[in-house]
Tab-separated table of C-alpha atoms in Angstrom:
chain	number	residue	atom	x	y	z
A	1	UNK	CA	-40.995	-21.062	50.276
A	2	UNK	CA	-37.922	-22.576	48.517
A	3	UNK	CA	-40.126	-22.786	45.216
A	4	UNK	CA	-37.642	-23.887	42.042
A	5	UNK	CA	-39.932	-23.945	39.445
A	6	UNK	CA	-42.296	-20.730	38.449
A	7	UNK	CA	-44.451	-20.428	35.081
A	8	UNK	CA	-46.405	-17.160	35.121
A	9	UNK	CA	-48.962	-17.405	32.024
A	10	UNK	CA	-50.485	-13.493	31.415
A	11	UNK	CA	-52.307	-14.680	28.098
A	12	UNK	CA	-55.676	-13.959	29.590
A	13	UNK	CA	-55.302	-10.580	30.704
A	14	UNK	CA	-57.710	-8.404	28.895
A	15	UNK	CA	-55.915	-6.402	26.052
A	16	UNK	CA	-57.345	-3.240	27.185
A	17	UNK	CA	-54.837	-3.417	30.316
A	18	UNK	CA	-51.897	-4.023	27.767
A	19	UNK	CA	-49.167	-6.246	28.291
A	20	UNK	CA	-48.393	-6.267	31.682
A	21	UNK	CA	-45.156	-5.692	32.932
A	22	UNK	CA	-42.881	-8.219	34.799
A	23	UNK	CA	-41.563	-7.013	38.479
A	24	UNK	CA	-38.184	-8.453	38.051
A	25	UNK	CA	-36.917	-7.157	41.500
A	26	UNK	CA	-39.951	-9.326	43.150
A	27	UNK	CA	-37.521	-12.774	42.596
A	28	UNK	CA	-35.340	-13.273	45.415
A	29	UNK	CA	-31.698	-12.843	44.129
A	30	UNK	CA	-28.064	-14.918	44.613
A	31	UNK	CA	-27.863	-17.423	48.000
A	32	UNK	CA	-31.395	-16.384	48.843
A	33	UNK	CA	-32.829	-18.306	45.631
A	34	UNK	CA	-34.004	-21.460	45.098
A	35	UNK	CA	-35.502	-20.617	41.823
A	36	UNK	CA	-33.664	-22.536	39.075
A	37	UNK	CA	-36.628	-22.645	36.224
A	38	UNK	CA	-38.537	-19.528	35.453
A	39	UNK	CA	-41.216	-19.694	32.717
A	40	UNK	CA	-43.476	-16.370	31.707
A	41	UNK	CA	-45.714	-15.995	29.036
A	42	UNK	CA	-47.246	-12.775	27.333
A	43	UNK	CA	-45.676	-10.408	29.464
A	44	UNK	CA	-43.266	-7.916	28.664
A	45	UNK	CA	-39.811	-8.039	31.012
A	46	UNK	CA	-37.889	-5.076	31.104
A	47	UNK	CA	-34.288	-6.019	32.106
A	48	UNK	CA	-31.283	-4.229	33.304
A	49	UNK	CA	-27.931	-4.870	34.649
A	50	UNK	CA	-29.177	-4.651	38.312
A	51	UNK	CA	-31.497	-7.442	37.841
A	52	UNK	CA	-28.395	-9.843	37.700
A	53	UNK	CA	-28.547	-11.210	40.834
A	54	UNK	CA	-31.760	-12.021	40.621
A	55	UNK	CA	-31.387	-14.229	37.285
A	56	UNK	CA	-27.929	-15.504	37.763
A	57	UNK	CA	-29.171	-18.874	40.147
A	58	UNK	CA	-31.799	-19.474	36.756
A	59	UNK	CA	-30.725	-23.268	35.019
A	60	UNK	CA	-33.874	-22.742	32.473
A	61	UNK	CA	-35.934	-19.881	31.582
A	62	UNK	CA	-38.614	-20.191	28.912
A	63	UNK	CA	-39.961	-16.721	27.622
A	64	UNK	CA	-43.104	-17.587	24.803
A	65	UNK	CA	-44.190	-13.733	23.817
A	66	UNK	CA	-41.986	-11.788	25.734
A	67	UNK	CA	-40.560	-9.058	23.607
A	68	UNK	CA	-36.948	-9.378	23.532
A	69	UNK	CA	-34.472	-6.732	21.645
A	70	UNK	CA	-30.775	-6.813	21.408
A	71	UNK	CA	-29.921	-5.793	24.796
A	72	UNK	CA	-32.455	-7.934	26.397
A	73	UNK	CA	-30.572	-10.623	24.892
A	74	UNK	CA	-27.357	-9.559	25.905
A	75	UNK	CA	-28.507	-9.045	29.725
A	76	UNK	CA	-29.699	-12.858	29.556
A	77	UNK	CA	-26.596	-13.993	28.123
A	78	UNK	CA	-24.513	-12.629	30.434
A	79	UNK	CA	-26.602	-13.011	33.622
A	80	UNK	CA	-27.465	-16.582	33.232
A	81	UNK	CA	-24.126	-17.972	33.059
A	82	UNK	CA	-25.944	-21.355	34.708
A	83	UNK	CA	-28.428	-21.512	31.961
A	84	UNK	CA	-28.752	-24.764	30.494
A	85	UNK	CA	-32.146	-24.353	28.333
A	86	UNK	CA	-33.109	-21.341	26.729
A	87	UNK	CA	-36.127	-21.283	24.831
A	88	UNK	CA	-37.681	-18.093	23.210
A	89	UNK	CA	-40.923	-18.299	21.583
A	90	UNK	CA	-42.077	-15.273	19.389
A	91	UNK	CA	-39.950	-13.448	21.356
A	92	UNK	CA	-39.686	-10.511	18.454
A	93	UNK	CA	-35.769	-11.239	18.472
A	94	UNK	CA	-33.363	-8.449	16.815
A	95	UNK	CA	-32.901	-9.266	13.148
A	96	UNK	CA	-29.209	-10.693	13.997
A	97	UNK	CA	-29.120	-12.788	17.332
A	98	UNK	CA	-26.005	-13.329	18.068
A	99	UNK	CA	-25.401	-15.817	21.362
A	100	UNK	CA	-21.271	-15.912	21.480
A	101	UNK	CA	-19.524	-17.855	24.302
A	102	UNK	CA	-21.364	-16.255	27.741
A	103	UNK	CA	-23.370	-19.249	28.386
A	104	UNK	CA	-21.180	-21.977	28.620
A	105	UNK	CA	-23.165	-24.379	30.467
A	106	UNK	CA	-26.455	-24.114	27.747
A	107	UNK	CA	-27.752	-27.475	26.351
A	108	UNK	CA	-30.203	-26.442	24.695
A	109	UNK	CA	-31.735	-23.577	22.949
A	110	UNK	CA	-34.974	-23.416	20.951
A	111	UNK	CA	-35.877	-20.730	18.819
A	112	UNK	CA	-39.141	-19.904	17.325
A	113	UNK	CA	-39.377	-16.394	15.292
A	114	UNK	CA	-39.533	-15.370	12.049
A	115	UNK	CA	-36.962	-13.685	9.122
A	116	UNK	CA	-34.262	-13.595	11.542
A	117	UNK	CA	-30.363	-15.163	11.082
A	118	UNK	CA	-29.074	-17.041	14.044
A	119	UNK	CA	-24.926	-16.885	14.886
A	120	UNK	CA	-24.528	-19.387	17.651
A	121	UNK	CA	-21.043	-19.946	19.209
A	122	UNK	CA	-21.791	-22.002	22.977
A	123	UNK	CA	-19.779	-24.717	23.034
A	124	UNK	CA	-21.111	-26.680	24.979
A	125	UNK	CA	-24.751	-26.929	22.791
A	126	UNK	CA	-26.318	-30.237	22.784
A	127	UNK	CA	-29.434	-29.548	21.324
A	128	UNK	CA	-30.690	-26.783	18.594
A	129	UNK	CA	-34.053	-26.033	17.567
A	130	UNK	CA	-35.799	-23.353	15.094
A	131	UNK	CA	-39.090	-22.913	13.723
A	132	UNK	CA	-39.836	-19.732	11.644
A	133	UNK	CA	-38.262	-18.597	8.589
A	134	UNK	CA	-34.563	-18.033	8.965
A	135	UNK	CA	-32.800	-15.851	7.185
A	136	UNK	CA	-29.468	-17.531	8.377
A	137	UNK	CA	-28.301	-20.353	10.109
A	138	UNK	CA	-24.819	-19.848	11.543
A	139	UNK	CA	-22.975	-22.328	13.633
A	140	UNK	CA	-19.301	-21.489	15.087
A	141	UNK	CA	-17.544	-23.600	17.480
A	142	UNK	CA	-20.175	-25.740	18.520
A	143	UNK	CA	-18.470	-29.076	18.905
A	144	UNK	CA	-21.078	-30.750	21.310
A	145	UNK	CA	-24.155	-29.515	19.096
A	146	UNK	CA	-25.729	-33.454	17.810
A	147	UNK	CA	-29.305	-32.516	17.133
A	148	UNK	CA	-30.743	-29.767	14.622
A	149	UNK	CA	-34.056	-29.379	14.315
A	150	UNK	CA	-35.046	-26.802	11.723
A	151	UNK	CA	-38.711	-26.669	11.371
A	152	UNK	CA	-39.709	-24.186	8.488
A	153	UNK	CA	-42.463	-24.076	6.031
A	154	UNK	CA	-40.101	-22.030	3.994
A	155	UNK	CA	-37.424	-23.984	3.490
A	156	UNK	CA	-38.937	-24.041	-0.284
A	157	UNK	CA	-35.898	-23.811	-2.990
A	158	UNK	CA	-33.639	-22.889	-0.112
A	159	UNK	CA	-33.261	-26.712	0.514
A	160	UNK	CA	-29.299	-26.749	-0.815
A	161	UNK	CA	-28.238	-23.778	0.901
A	162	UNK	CA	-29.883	-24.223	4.403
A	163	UNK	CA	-28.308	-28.046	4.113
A	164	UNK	CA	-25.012	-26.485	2.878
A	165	UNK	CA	-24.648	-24.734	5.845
A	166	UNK	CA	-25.729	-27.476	8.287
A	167	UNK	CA	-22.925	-30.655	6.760
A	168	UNK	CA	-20.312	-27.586	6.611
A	169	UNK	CA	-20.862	-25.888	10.095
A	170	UNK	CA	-22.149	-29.246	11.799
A	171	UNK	CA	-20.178	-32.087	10.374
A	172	UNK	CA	-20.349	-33.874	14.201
A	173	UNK	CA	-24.464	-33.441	13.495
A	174	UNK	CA	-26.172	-36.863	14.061
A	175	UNK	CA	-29.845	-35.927	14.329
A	176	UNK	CA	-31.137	-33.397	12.018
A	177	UNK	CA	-35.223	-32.905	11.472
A	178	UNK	CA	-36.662	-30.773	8.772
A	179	UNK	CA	-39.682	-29.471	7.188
A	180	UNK	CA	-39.494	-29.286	3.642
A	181	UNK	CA	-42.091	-27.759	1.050
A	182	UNK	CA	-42.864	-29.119	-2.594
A	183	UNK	CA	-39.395	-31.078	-2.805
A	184	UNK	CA	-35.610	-30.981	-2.231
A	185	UNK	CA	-33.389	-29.439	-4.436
A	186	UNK	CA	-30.249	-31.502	-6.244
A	187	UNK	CA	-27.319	-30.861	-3.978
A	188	UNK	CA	-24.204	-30.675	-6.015
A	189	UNK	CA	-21.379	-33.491	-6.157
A	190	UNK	CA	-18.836	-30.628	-4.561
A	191	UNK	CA	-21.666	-29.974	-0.929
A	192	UNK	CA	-20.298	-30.812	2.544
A	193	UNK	CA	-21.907	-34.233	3.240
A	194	UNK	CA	-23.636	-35.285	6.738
A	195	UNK	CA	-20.686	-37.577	7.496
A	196	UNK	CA	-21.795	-38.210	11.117
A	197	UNK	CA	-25.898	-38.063	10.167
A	198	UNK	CA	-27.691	-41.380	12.041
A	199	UNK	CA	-31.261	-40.418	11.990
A	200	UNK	CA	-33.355	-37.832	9.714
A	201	UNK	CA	-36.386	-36.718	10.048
A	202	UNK	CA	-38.410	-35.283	7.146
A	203	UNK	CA	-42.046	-33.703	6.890
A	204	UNK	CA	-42.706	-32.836	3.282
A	205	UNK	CA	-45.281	-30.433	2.112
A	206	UNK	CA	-45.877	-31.317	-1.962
A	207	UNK	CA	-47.070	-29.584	-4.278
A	208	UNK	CA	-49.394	-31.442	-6.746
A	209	UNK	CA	-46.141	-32.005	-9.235
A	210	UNK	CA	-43.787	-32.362	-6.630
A	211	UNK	CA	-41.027	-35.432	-6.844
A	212	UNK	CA	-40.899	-37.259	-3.151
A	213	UNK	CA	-37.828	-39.120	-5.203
A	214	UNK	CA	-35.961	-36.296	-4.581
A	215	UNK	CA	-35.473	-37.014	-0.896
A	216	UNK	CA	-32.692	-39.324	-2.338
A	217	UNK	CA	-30.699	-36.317	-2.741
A	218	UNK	CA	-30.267	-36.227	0.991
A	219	UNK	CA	-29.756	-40.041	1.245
A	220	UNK	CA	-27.303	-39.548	-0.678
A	221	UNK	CA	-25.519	-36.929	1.349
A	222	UNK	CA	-25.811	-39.031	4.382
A	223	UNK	CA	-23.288	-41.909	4.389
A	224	UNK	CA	-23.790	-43.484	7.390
A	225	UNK	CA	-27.887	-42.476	8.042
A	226	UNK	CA	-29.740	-45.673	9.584
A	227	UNK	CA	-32.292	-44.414	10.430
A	228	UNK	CA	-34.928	-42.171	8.210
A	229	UNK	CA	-38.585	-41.415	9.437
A	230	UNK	CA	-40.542	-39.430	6.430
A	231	UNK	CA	-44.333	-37.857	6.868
A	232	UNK	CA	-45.870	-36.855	3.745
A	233	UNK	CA	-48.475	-33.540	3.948
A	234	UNK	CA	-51.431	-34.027	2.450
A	235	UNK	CA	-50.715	-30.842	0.665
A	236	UNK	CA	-50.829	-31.393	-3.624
A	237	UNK	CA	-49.675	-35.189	-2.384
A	238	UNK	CA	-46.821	-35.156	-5.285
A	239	UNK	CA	-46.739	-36.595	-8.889
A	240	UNK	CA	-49.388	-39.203	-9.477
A	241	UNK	CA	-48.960	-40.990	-13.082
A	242	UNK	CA	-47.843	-44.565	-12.930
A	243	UNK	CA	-44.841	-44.368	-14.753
A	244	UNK	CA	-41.923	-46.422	-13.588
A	245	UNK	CA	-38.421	-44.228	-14.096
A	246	UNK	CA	-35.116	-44.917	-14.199
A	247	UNK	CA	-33.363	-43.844	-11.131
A	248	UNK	CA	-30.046	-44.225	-9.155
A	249	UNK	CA	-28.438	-47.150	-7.882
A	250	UNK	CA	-26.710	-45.330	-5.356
A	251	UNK	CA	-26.640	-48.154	-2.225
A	252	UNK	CA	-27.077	-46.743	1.047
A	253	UNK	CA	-25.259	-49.620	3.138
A	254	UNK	CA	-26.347	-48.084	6.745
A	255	UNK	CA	-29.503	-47.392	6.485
A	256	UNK	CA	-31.324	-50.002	8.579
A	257	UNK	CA	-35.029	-48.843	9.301
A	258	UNK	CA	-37.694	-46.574	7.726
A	259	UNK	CA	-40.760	-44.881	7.990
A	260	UNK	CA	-43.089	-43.666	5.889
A	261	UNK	CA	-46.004	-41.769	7.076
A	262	UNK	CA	-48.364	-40.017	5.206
A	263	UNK	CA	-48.756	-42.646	2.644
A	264	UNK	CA	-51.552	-42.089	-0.307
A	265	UNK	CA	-52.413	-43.659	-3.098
A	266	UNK	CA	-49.882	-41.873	-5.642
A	267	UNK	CA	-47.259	-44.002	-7.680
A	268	UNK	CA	-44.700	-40.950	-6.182
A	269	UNK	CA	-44.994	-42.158	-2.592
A	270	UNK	CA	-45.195	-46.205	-4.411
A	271	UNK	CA	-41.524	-45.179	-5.989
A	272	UNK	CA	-39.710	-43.984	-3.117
A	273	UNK	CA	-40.728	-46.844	-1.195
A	274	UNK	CA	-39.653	-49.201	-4.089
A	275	UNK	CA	-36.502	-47.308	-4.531
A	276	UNK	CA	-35.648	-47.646	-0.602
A	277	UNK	CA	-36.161	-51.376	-0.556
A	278	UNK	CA	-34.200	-52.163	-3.480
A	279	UNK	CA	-31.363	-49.807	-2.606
A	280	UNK	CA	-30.639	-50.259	1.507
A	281	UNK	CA	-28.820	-53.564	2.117
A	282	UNK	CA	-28.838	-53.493	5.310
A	283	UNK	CA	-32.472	-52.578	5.899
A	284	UNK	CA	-34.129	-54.227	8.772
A	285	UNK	CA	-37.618	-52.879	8.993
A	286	UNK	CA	-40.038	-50.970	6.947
A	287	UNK	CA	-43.203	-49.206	8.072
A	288	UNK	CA	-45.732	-47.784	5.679
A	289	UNK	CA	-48.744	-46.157	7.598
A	290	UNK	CA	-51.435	-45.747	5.268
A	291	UNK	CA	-53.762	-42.874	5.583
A	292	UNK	CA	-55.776	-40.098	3.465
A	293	UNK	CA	-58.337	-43.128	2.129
A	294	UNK	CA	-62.120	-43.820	2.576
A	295	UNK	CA	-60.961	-47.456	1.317
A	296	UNK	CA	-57.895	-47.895	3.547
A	297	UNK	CA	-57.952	-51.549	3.984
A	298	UNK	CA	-58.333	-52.306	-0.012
A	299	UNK	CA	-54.926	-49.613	-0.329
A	300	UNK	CA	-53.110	-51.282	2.658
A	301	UNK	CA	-53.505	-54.688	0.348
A	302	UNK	CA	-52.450	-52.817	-2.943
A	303	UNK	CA	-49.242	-51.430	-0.868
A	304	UNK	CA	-48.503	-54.674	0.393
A	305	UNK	CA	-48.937	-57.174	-2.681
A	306	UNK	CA	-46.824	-54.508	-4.758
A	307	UNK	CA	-43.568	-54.362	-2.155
A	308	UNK	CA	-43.394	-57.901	-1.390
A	309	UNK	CA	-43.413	-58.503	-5.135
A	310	UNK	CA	-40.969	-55.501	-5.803
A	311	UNK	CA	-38.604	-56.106	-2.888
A	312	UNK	CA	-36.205	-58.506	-4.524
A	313	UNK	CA	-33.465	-59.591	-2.214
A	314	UNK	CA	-34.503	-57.703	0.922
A	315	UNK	CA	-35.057	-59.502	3.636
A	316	UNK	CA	-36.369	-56.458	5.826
A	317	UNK	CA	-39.142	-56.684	7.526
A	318	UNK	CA	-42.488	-55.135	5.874
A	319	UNK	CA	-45.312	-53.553	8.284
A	320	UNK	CA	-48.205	-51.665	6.752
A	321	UNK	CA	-50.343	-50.191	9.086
């Protein structure tokens, strides 16, 4: 029938059948295919070489709990040289994967498993994304690759050495997203900065003593950022005493909008928004959503009166929602 797009979803069948098990040989194979996007879901797909033909037309395939291993991997890699989105969702991936050079047309590859390293080497990779807890991020000869998203709960005191890796393997890197729990660690003077970094993207989980000033620390690693969009987890919410603190004057020059979602009633949340309007001099917009309060108009006026009287010289626009 000339179909190009097929998404098989086995989630339903009844455990006591077990997983069932992909016919492979069933999809039409080379000049006889029109299939270029193949999605399957809770199935298990047992490849081999001879299946080739019948995955080489594939430009996407999307496997979400389809247990992979090593050679599994390998039979993808090298039969799907016109791949150019690979996504592999609790895929129980080999402890190592290693994708090196076979598909040189991929985009983008999304990745979401758990105590595993990655070595990627594709380079034509636009796009990289990984949720789980990774082991290892490793990233060699990927000249294209301009948008990291690493999306881990766990990236708690491992903020320095999964950022490390990132400016040092990724210096072209211009969109990077991350989750973050309690805070982010000091990098040192001597770590690779995020010389190309335009936007970031941070969700922080804090814990109740957690500093949200410490997202400076990447600021401050990101020379030419402009744009940084921050969500605050209602989890502990972060320090909470009122104490004003001296902190750095470091002037972030390209930074032009933020926003901050998330935003409680806590002096921590109060003093990273203080800091950001003081220190950005070319910042054109701020946006403070307001949330987590039975009194949320009363705290949108409290947020308000307080920047406009601490904003000194900015002239950047102020929206509390």
């Amino acid at each position: 029938m000339q179909v190009e797009k097929i998404a098989f979803d086995f989630s339903c069948s009844p455990e006591s059948c077990g997983s069932y098990n992909f016919p492979c040989h069933i999809l039409p194979a080379d000049k006889a295919s029109h299939l270029k996007h193949l999605c399957l879901v809770s199935c298990t797909l047992r490849l081999s070489p001879k299946f080739t033909s019948q995955l080489n037309p594939l430009r996407t395939l999307d496997l979400d709990g389809v247990p992979l291993d090593q050679s599994g991997l390998d039979i993808i890699t090298s039969a799907c040289p016109k791949l150019t989105l690979l996504r592999m969702i609790g895929c129980g991936l080999p402890k190592i994967v290693c994708i090196h050079g076979q598909l040189l047309c991929l985009k983008t590859l999304i990745i979401h498993d758990s105590l595993i390293s990655v070595e990627l080497k594709s380079i034509n990779l636009e796009i990289f994304e990984f949720f789980g807890h990774p082991r290892k991020l490793t990233f060699v000869d990927v000249p294209h690759l301009k948008k990291a998203l690493v999306r881990s709960l766990f990236i708690y005191r491992r903020t320095s050495p999964i950022c490390n890796a990132l400016a040092k393997d990724l210096p072209q890197l211009q969109f990077l997203s991350l989750i973050v729990k309690d805070e982010v660690l000091p990098l040192p003077a001597t770590s690779p900065k995020f010389i190309s970094l335009k936007q970031l993207d941070l969700l922080i989980w804090p814990f109740i003593d957690s500093d949200l000033l410490t997202v400076i620390y990447l600021l401050n690693a990101s020379p030419l950022l402009e744009i940084l969009q921050l969500k605050i987890g209602r989890q502990g919410e972060g320090r909470s005493n009122g104490e004003r603190r001296e902190y750095s004057r470091h002037t972030h020059s390209h930074l032009k909008e933020v926003k901050m979602e998330g935003f409680r009633d806590k002096w921590n949340a109060m003093e990273l928004a203080i800091y950001l309007l003081k220190n950005t001099i070319a910042l054109e917009r701020m946006v403070v959503v307001v949330s987590g309060s039975t009194l949320q108009m009363d705290l949108r006026q409290r947020v308000t009166n307080l920047l406009q009287k601490e904003r000194g010289n900015s002239t950047a626009e102020l929206i509390i929602l």
